XYZ file of C-alpha atoms in Angstrom:
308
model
C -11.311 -10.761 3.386
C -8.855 -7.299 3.402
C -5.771 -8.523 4.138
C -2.960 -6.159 4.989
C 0.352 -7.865 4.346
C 3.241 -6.024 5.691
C 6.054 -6.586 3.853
C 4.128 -7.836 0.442
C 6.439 -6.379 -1.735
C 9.296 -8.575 -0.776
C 10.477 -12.712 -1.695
C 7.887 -14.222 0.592
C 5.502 -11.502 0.325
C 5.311 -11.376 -3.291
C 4.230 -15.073 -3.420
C 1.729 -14.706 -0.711
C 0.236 -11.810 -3.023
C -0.085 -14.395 -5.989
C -2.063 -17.156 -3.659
C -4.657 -14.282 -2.210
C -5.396 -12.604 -5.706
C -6.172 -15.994 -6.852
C -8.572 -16.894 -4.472
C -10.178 -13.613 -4.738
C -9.377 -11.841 -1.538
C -8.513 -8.213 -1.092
C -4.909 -6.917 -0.720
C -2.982 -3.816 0.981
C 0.490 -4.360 0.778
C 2.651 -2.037 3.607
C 6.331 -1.441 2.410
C 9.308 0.513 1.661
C 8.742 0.074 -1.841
C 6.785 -1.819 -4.874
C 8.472 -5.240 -5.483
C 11.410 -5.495 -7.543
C 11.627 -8.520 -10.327
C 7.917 -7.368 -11.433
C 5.118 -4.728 -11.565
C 3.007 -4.639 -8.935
C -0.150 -7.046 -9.516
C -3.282 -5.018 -10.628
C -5.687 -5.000 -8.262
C -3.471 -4.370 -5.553
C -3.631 -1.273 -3.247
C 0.526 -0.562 -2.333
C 1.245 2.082 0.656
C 4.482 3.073 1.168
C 5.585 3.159 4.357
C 7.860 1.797 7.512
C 6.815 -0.162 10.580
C 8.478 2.613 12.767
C 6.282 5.154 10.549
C 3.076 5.337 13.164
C 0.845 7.636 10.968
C 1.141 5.586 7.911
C 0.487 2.069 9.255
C -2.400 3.132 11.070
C -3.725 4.451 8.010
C -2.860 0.793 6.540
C -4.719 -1.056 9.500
C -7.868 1.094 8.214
C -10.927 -1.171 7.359
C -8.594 -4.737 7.128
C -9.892 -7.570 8.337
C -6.326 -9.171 8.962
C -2.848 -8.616 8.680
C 0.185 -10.500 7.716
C 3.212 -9.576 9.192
C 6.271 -10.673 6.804
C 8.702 -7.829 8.039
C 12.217 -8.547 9.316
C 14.930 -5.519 8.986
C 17.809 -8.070 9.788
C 18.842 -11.845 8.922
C 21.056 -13.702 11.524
C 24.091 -12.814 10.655
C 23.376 -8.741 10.876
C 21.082 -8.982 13.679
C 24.174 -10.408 15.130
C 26.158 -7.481 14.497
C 23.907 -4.990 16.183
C 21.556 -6.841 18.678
C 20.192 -2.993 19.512
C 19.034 -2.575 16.121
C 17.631 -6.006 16.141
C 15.842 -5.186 18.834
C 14.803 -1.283 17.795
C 13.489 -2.531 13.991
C 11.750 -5.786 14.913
C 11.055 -6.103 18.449
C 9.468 -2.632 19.717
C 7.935 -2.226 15.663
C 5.936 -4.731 16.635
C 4.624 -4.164 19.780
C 3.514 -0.580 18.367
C 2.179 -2.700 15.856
C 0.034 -4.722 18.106
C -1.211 -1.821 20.251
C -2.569 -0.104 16.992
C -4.249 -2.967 15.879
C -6.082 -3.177 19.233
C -6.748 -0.007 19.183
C -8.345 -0.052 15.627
C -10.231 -3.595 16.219
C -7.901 -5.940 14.041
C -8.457 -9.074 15.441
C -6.565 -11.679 13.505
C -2.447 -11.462 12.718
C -0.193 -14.180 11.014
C 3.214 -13.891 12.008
C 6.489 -15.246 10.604
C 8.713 -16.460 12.815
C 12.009 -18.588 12.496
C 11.983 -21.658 12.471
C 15.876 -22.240 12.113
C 16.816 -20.194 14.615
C 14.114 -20.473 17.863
C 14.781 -23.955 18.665
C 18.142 -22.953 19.253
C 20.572 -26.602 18.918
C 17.878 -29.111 18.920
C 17.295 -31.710 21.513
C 15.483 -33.904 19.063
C 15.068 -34.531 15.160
C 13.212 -33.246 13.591
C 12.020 -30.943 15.743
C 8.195 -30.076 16.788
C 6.876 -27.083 18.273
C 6.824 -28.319 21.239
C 10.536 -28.151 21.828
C 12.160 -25.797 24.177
C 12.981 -22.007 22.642
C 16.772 -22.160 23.773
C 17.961 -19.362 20.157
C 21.647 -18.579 20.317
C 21.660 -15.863 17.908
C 19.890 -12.220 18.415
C 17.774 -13.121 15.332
C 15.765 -15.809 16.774
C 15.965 -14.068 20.372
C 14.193 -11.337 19.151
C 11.712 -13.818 17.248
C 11.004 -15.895 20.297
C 10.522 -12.646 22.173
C 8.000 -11.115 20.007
C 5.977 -14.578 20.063
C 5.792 -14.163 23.391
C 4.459 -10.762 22.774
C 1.601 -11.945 20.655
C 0.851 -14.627 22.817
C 0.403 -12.165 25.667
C -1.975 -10.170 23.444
C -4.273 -12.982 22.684
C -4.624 -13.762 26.280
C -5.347 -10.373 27.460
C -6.732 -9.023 24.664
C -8.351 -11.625 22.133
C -5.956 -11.212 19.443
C -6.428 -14.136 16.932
C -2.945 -15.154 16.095
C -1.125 -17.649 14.415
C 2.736 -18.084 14.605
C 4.252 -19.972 11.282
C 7.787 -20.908 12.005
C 9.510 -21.193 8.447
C 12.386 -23.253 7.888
C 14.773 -21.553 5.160
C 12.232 -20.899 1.973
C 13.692 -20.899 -1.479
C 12.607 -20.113 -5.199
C 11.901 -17.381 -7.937
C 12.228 -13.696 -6.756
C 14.613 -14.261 -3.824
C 16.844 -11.304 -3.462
C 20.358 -12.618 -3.622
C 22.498 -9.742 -1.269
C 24.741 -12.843 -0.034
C 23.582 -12.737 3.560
C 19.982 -14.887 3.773
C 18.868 -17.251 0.470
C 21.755 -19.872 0.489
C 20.387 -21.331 -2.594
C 19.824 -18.271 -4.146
C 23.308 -16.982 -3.012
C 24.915 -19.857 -4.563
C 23.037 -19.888 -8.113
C 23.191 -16.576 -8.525
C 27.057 -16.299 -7.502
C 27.086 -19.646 -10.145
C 25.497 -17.913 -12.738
C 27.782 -14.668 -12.620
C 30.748 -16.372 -12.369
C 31.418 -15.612 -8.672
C 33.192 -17.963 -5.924
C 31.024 -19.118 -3.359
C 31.642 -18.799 -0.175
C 31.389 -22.110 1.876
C 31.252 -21.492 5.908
C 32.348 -24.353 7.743
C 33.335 -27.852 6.029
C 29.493 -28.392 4.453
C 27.934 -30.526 7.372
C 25.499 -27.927 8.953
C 22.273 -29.280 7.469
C 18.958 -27.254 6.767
C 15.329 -27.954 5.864
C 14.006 -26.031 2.708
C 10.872 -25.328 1.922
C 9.960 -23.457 -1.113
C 8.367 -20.638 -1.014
C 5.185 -21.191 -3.182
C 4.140 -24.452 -0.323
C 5.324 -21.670 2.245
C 2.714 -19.197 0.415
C -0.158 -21.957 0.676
C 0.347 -22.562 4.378
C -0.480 -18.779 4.767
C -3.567 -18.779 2.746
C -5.048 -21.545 4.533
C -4.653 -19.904 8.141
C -6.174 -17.055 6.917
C -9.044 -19.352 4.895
C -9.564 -21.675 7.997
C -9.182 -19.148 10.731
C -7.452 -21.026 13.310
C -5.170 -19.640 16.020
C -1.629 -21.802 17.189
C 1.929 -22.218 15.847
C 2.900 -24.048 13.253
C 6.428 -25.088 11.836
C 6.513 -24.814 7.934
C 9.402 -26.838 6.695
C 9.816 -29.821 4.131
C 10.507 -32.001 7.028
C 13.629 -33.255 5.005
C 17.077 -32.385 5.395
C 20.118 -31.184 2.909
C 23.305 -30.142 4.147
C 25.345 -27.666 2.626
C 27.596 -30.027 0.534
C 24.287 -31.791 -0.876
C 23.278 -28.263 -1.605
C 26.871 -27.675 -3.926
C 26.398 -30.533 -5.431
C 22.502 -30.595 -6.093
C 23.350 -27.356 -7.724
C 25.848 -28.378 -10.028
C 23.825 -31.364 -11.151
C 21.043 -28.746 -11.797
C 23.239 -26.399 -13.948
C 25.356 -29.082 -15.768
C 28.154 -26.773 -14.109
C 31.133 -27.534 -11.516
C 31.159 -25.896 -8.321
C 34.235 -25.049 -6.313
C 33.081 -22.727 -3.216
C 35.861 -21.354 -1.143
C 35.813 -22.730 2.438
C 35.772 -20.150 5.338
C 35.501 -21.453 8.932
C 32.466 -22.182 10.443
C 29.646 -19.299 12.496
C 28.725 -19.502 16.014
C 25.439 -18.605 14.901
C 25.287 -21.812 12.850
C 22.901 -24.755 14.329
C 24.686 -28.100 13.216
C 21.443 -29.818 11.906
C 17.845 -28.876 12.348
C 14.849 -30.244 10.773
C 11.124 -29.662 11.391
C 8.484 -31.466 12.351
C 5.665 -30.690 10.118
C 2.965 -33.095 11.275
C 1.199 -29.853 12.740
C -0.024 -28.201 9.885
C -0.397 -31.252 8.114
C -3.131 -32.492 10.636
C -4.593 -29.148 11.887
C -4.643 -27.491 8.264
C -4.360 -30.303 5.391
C -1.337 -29.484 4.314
C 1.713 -30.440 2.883
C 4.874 -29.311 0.804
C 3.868 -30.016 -3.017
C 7.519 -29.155 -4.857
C 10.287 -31.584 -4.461
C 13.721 -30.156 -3.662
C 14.822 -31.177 -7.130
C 11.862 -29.977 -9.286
C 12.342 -26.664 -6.408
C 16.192 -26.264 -7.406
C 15.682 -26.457 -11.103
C 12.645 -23.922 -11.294
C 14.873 -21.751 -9.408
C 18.309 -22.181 -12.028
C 15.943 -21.135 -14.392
C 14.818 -18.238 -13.145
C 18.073 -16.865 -11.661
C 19.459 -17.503 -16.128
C 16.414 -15.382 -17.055
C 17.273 -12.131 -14.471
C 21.216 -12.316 -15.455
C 20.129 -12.558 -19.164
C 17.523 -9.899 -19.142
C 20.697 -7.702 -17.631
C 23.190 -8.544 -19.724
């Protein structure tokens, strides 16, 4: 197949890239720019570009078969911050971006959704996709919203969609800006010296998947060609204080984050039912949290050594 993978250059995006190539398919990566820990893999045809740019994506829809669309302009916390810009980068993007790939006969679209934030708190643990969408932050309004979009264009349309709903993906080539990538965050605040930042007293509690298992959910949605939605999690859960100290144990280093007080936006505990995929698609997380973590150490050593 062409695949056009909208934000390819980026942490998830990058991976997907490595899982196509391999089993031969072709690639068009869409983005603001080429990726940034490596050169671009050969084979791959980059075009530069924004979802709000109209010309240039529909000359990236041209002749694809599919299309993955990775692209989120905010994380929860900023989306937070400016729910209109939420809404203007993410929400009305893709709708254009729907419309144009009607309009040019692109049948089949994998979306990534949230899994951590449209649940909203959950009712029941861990938590299937057939719970309630109830988000309490912009971020995983917005999500849930443009779900409902897609579904809407498969109905009227024939649009053959799936929905993945990560959990919180981790692993080499995560940026670490301090606002998304709590692992990443942490190691790479570790590594330079730098306090972490704690919110809350450590008992919110996430599921992690990393982000090479995330990358082979993708490639068999687009291999099998089914249609539905999907959570993509570990079905396990760490909280943030098993996090700290996982990551000391890891780097043979003591960790002492500074405590702020907890987020609104922060969900207490949510974990995900994965049964889903595993039944629909064969599939299931191959990287332990532990061999996950210390892959991760490693690479974060490498960047601030090939810096320094």
């Amino acid at each position: 197949m062409k695949i056009l993978i909208l934000g390819g250059s980026g942490f998830i995006g990058s991976h997907i890239v490595d899982q196509l190539l391999e089993q031969g398919h072709g690639i068009r990566v869409f983005d603001r720019s080429r990726e940034r820990f490596r050169p671009t893999p050969a084979g791959i045809e980059f075009v530069a570009g924004d979802l709000s740019d109209t010309s240039s994506l529909i000359e990236a829809l041209e002749g694809v078969d599919m299309v993955f669309h990775l692209v989120s302009t905010t994380v929860p916390a900023t989306a937070n911050m400016d729910p209109i810009a939420d809404i203007r980068g993410n929400l009305i993007t893709t709708v254009r971006l729907l419309e144009l790939m009607r309009a040019q006969d692109v049948k089949r679209l994998l979306y990534l959704s949230s899994g951590g934030t449209v649940y909203g708190i959950p009712k029941c643990d861990p938590v299937p996709e057939t719970h309630p969408l109830a988000p309490i932050s912009s971020y995983g309004i917005v999500k849930a919203t443009v779900e409902s979009f897609i579904r809407m264009e498969s109905e009227q349309h024939g649009l053959r969609a799936v929905i993945l709903r990560p959990s919180n993906p981790f692993g080499p080539r995560q940026g670490h800006g301090g606002v998304q990538g709590v692992i990443g965050t942490f190691m790479r605040q570790l590594a330079h010296g730098e306090t972490m930042k704690l919110w809350g007293d450590g008992s919110v509690v996430r599921d992690f998947i990393h982000v090479r298992d995330l990358a082979r959910l993708c490639l068999a949605c687009a291999e099998q060609d089914i249609t539905g939605t999907f959570n993509a999690g570990s079905g396990q859960g760490h909280s943030m204080r098993e996090i700290i100290d996982s990551i000391s144990r890891v780097s043979g280093l003591p960790v002492k984050p500074t405590v702020r007080p907890g987020r609104a936006i922060d969900i207490p505990r949510i974990v995900l039912d994965i049964a889903a995929a595993r039944e629909t698609l064969g599939w299931q997380p191959r990287i332990s949290f532990t061999d996950g973590l210390r892959e991760n150490w490693e690479w974060v050593l490498r960047q601030r050594d090939a810096v320094s």
